[in-house]
Amino acid sequence: MKNKKIDAIIFDLDGTLWNTVDSCLKVTHLVKEEHKDITRDVTKEQIESAMGKTSEEIVNIYYGYLPKEKGEKYAVEAFNKNVENLLKNGGTLYPNTKETIINLSKKYKLYIVSNCVDGYIESFLNTSGLKDYFNDYESYGRTLLNKGENIKLVIERNNLKNPIYVGDTKGDLEGAKIAGIPFVYAAYGFGNVESFDYKIDDISELLDL
């Protein structure tokens, strides 16, 4: 990979650029307080295991014990409350993220592709101070496509030649494979990935690619 001239870096969001577990915990507790048939707290472990998954998968993790329609309804409430909260308060950027993104943008075009709801990437861009450093983004919430197809969309509409994808889960690895591009494993995130082209323990290590 080092021998190919990288022209762009596409990032996953949760577990790669920021952590929003505290916000997710807060909003799922709020939703539980509003509905008596939600009898179980959504745990921190469940939220961490849901990171990077599609909304359908998250419904099952959060509310799989409820009838499907109710689970979907409550999950949408939680997703919307989460976006509202993040637009106001933001999430927690991983160490060295801000300065690394600013420095990478001087050399590469930067993008985000995430399996999140519409509005979620926007909440990151608007609260992180990094909006001006990303050229484009795509999400499951906007297209209803899997991560690999969304990566391909970003590659095609921006005419990228040799991009890489940086993420922290097996779903990110699969997305990169579908798109046919190298995968950089962010080992500091939520996932446990054994197959990758390159591994980083801190986002700043991307500066040495």
PDB file of N, CA, C and O in Angstrom, residues 47-78:
ATOM      1  N   ILE A  47     -24.595  -0.535  23.334  1.00  0.00           N
ATOM      2  CA  ILE A  47     -24.334   0.617  22.470  1.00  0.00           C
ATOM      3  C   ILE A  47     -22.998   0.459  21.749  1.00  0.00           C
ATOM      4  O   ILE A  47     -22.892   0.694  20.544  1.00  0.00           O
ATOM      5  N   GLU A  48     -21.974   0.027  22.476  1.00  0.00           N
ATOM      6  CA  GLU A  48     -20.663  -0.165  21.854  1.00  0.00           C
ATOM      7  C   GLU A  48     -20.715  -1.255  20.785  1.00  0.00           C
ATOM      8  O   GLU A  48     -20.093  -1.133  19.730  1.00  0.00           O
ATOM      9  N   SER A  49     -21.496  -2.312  21.049  1.00  0.00           N
ATOM     10  CA  SER A  49     -21.599  -3.401  20.064  1.00  0.00           C
ATOM     11  C   SER A  49     -22.393  -2.967  18.831  1.00  0.00           C
ATOM     12  O   SER A  49     -22.251  -3.551  17.759  1.00  0.00           O
ATOM     13  N   ALA A  50     -23.232  -1.938  18.988  1.00  0.00           N
ATOM     14  CA  ALA A  50     -24.056  -1.456  17.875  1.00  0.00           C
ATOM     15  C   ALA A  50     -23.335  -0.462  16.986  1.00  0.00           C
ATOM     16  O   ALA A  50     -23.796  -0.172  15.878  1.00  0.00           O
ATOM     17  N   MET A  51     -22.216   0.060  17.451  1.00  0.00           N
ATOM     18  CA  MET A  51     -21.487   1.065  16.685  1.00  0.00           C
ATOM     19  C   MET A  51     -21.073   0.514  15.320  1.00  0.00           C
ATOM     20  O   MET A  51     -20.513  -0.571  15.224  1.00  0.00           O
ATOM     21  N   GLY A  52     -21.396   1.267  14.280  1.00  0.00           N
ATOM     22  CA  GLY A  52     -21.019   0.864  12.926  1.00  0.00           C
ATOM     23  C   GLY A  52     -22.050   0.004  12.230  1.00  0.00           C
ATOM     24  O   GLY A  52     -21.925  -0.290  11.042  1.00  0.00           O
ATOM     25  N   LYS A  53     -23.091  -0.405  12.961  1.00  0.00           N
ATOM     26  CA  LYS A  53     -24.111  -1.255  12.362  1.00  0.00           C
ATOM     27  C   LYS A  53     -25.237  -0.405  11.766  1.00  0.00           C
ATOM     28  O   LYS A  53     -25.371   0.775  12.076  1.00  0.00           O
ATOM     29  N   THR A  54     -26.048  -1.025  10.904  1.00  0.00           N
ATOM     30  CA  THR A  54     -27.161  -0.301  10.284  1.00  0.00           C
ATOM     31  C   THR A  54     -28.280  -0.103  11.305  1.00  0.00           C
ATOM     32  O   THR A  54     -28.311  -0.767  12.347  1.00  0.00           O
ATOM     33  N   SER A  55     -29.212   0.765  10.982  1.00  0.00           N
ATOM     34  CA  SER A  55     -30.310   1.059  11.912  1.00  0.00           C
ATOM     35  C   SER A  55     -31.136  -0.188  12.209  1.00  0.00           C
ATOM     36  O   SER A  55     -31.579  -0.390  13.345  1.00  0.00           O
ATOM     37  N   GLU A  56     -31.341  -1.069  11.215  1.00  0.00           N
ATOM     38  CA  GLU A  56     -32.095  -2.299  11.449  1.00  0.00           C
ATOM     39  C   GLU A  56     -31.403  -3.183  12.480  1.00  0.00           C
ATOM     40  O   GLU A  56     -32.051  -3.761  13.365  1.00  0.00           O
ATOM     41  N   GLU A  57     -30.094  -3.288  12.379  1.00  0.00           N
ATOM     42  CA  GLU A  57     -29.337  -4.100  13.340  1.00  0.00           C
ATOM     43  C   GLU A  57     -29.388  -3.483  14.738  1.00  0.00           C
ATOM     44  O   GLU A  57     -29.479  -4.196  15.741  1.00  0.00           O
ATOM     45  N   ILE A  58     -29.338  -2.158  14.792  1.00  0.00           N
ATOM     46  CA  ILE A  58     -29.376  -1.475  16.084  1.00  0.00           C
ATOM     47  C   ILE A  58     -30.732  -1.660  16.767  1.00  0.00           C
ATOM     48  O   ILE A  58     -30.801  -1.851  17.983  1.00  0.00           O
ATOM     49  N   VAL A  59     -31.814  -1.624  15.989  1.00  0.00           N
ATOM     50  CA  VAL A  59     -33.158  -1.872  16.548  1.00  0.00           C
ATOM     51  C   VAL A  59     -33.170  -3.206  17.285  1.00  0.00           C
ATOM     52  O   VAL A  59     -33.670  -3.322  18.403  1.00  0.00           O
ATOM     53  N   ASN A  60     -32.589  -4.222  16.666  1.00  0.00           N
ATOM     54  CA  ASN A  60     -32.565  -5.561  17.265  1.00  0.00           C
ATOM     55  C   ASN A  60     -31.725  -5.598  18.537  1.00  0.00           C
ATOM     56  O   ASN A  60     -32.084  -6.258  19.516  1.00  0.00           O
ATOM     57  N   ILE A  61     -30.605  -4.880  18.537  1.00  0.00           N
ATOM     58  CA  ILE A  61     -29.730  -4.855  19.714  1.00  0.00           C
ATOM     59  C   ILE A  61     -30.396  -4.113  20.872  1.00  0.00           C
ATOM     60  O   ILE A  61     -30.369  -4.561  22.020  1.00  0.00           O
ATOM     61  N   TYR A  62     -31.017  -2.994  20.578  1.00  0.00           N
ATOM     62  CA  TYR A  62     -31.631  -2.168  21.620  1.00  0.00           C
ATOM     63  C   TYR A  62     -32.971  -2.736  22.107  1.00  0.00           C
ATOM     64  O   TYR A  62     -33.235  -2.791  23.306  1.00  0.00           O
ATOM     65  N   TYR A  63     -33.839  -3.103  21.143  1.00  0.00           N
ATOM     66  CA  TYR A  63     -35.229  -3.413  21.476  1.00  0.00           C
ATOM     67  C   TYR A  63     -35.708  -4.723  20.851  1.00  0.00           C
ATOM     68  O   TYR A  63     -36.877  -4.854  20.498  1.00  0.00           O
ATOM     69  N   GLY A  64     -34.824  -5.682  20.727  1.00  0.00           N
ATOM     70  CA  GLY A  64     -35.168  -6.955  20.092  1.00  0.00           C
ATOM     71  C   GLY A  64     -36.252  -7.747  20.808  1.00  0.00           C
ATOM     72  O   GLY A  64     -36.879  -8.618  20.215  1.00  0.00           O
ATOM     73  N   TYR A  65     -36.491  -7.447  22.079  1.00  0.00           N
ATOM     74  CA  TYR A  65     -37.501  -8.169  22.860  1.00  0.00           C
ATOM     75  C   TYR A  65     -38.910  -7.601  22.639  1.00  0.00           C
ATOM     76  O   TYR A  65     -39.898  -8.174  23.116  1.00  0.00           O
ATOM     77  N   LEU A  66     -39.014  -6.474  21.946  1.00  0.00           N
ATOM     78  CA  LEU A  66     -40.305  -5.846  21.678  1.00  0.00           C
ATOM     79  C   LEU A  66     -40.818  -6.221  20.291  1.00  0.00           C
ATOM     80  O   LEU A  66     -40.029  -6.630  19.435  1.00  0.00           O
ATOM     81  N   PRO A  67     -42.135  -6.078  20.037  1.00  0.00           N
ATOM     82  CA  PRO A  67     -42.637  -6.258  18.671  1.00  0.00           C
ATOM     83  C   PRO A  67     -41.871  -5.356  17.712  1.00  0.00           C
ATOM     84  O   PRO A  67     -41.496  -4.228  18.067  1.00  0.00           O
ATOM     85  N   LYS A  68     -41.638  -5.859  16.502  1.00  0.00           N
ATOM     86  CA  LYS A  68     -40.755  -5.180  15.534  1.00  0.00           C
ATOM     87  C   LYS A  68     -41.130  -3.713  15.310  1.00  0.00           C
ATOM     88  O   LYS A  68     -40.265  -2.832  15.337  1.00  0.00           O
ATOM     89  N   GLU A  69     -42.429  -3.450  15.099  1.00  0.00           N
ATOM     90  CA  GLU A  69     -42.853  -2.070  14.815  1.00  0.00           C
ATOM     91  C   GLU A  69     -42.564  -1.126  15.974  1.00  0.00           C
ATOM     92  O   GLU A  69     -42.160   0.013  15.774  1.00  0.00           O
ATOM     93  N   LYS A  70     -42.803  -1.624  17.206  1.00  0.00           N
ATOM     94  CA  LYS A  70     -42.529  -0.787  18.379  1.00  0.00           C
ATOM     95  C   LYS A  70     -41.035  -0.551  18.540  1.00  0.00           C
ATOM     96  O   LYS A  70     -40.598   0.559  18.839  1.00  0.00           O
ATOM     97  N   GLY A  71     -40.248  -1.606  18.353  1.00  0.00           N
ATOM     98  CA  GLY A  71     -38.795  -1.465  18.446  1.00  0.00           C
ATOM     99  C   GLY A  71     -38.270  -0.436  17.463  1.00  0.00           C
ATOM    100  O   GLY A  71     -37.435   0.404  17.801  1.00  0.00           O
ATOM    101  N   GLU A  72     -38.782  -0.492  16.242  1.00  0.00           N
ATOM    102  CA  GLU A  72     -38.364   0.462  15.206  1.00  0.00           C
ATOM    103  C   GLU A  72     -38.766   1.881  15.586  1.00  0.00           C
ATOM    104  O   GLU A  72     -37.980   2.825  15.415  1.00  0.00           O
ATOM    105  N   LYS A  73     -39.985   2.045  16.115  1.00  0.00           N
ATOM    106  CA  LYS A  73     -40.484   3.366  16.506  1.00  0.00           C
ATOM    107  C   LYS A  73     -39.618   3.974  17.614  1.00  0.00           C
ATOM    108  O   LYS A  73     -39.218   5.143  17.539  1.00  0.00           O
ATOM    109  N   TYR A  74     -39.308   3.165  18.621  1.00  0.00           N
ATOM    110  CA  TYR A  74     -38.516   3.682  19.746  1.00  0.00           C
ATOM    111  C   TYR A  74     -37.068   3.949  19.328  1.00  0.00           C
ATOM    112  O   TYR A  74     -36.442   4.890  19.815  1.00  0.00           O
ATOM    113  N   ALA A  75     -36.553   3.120  18.430  1.00  0.00           N
ATOM    114  CA  ALA A  75     -35.187   3.346  17.946  1.00  0.00           C
ATOM    115  C   ALA A  75     -35.100   4.651  17.167  1.00  0.00           C
ATOM    116  O   ALA A  75     -34.148   5.424  17.335  1.00  0.00           O
ATOM    117  N   VAL A  76     -36.108   4.922  16.322  1.00  0.00           N
ATOM    118  CA  VAL A  76     -36.133   6.185  15.573  1.00  0.00           C
ATOM    119  C   VAL A  76     -36.179   7.374  16.537  1.00  0.00           C
ATOM    120  O   VAL A  76     -35.483   8.371  16.335  1.00  0.00           O
ATOM    121  N   GLU A  77     -36.971   7.247  17.608  1.00  0.00           N
ATOM    122  CA  GLU A  77     -37.004   8.308  18.627  1.00  0.00           C
ATOM    123  C   GLU A  77     -35.614   8.523  19.213  1.00  0.00           C
ATOM    124  O   GLU A  77     -35.166   9.658  19.380  1.00  0.00           O
ATOM    125  N   ALA A  78     -34.944   7.419  19.555  1.00  0.00           N
ATOM    126  CA  ALA A  78     -33.597   7.517  20.138  1.00  0.00           C
ATOM    127  C   ALA A  78     -32.610   8.121  19.148  1.00  0.00           C
ATOM    128  O   ALA A  78     -31.800   8.986  19.513  1.00  0.00           O
TER     129      ALA A  78
END
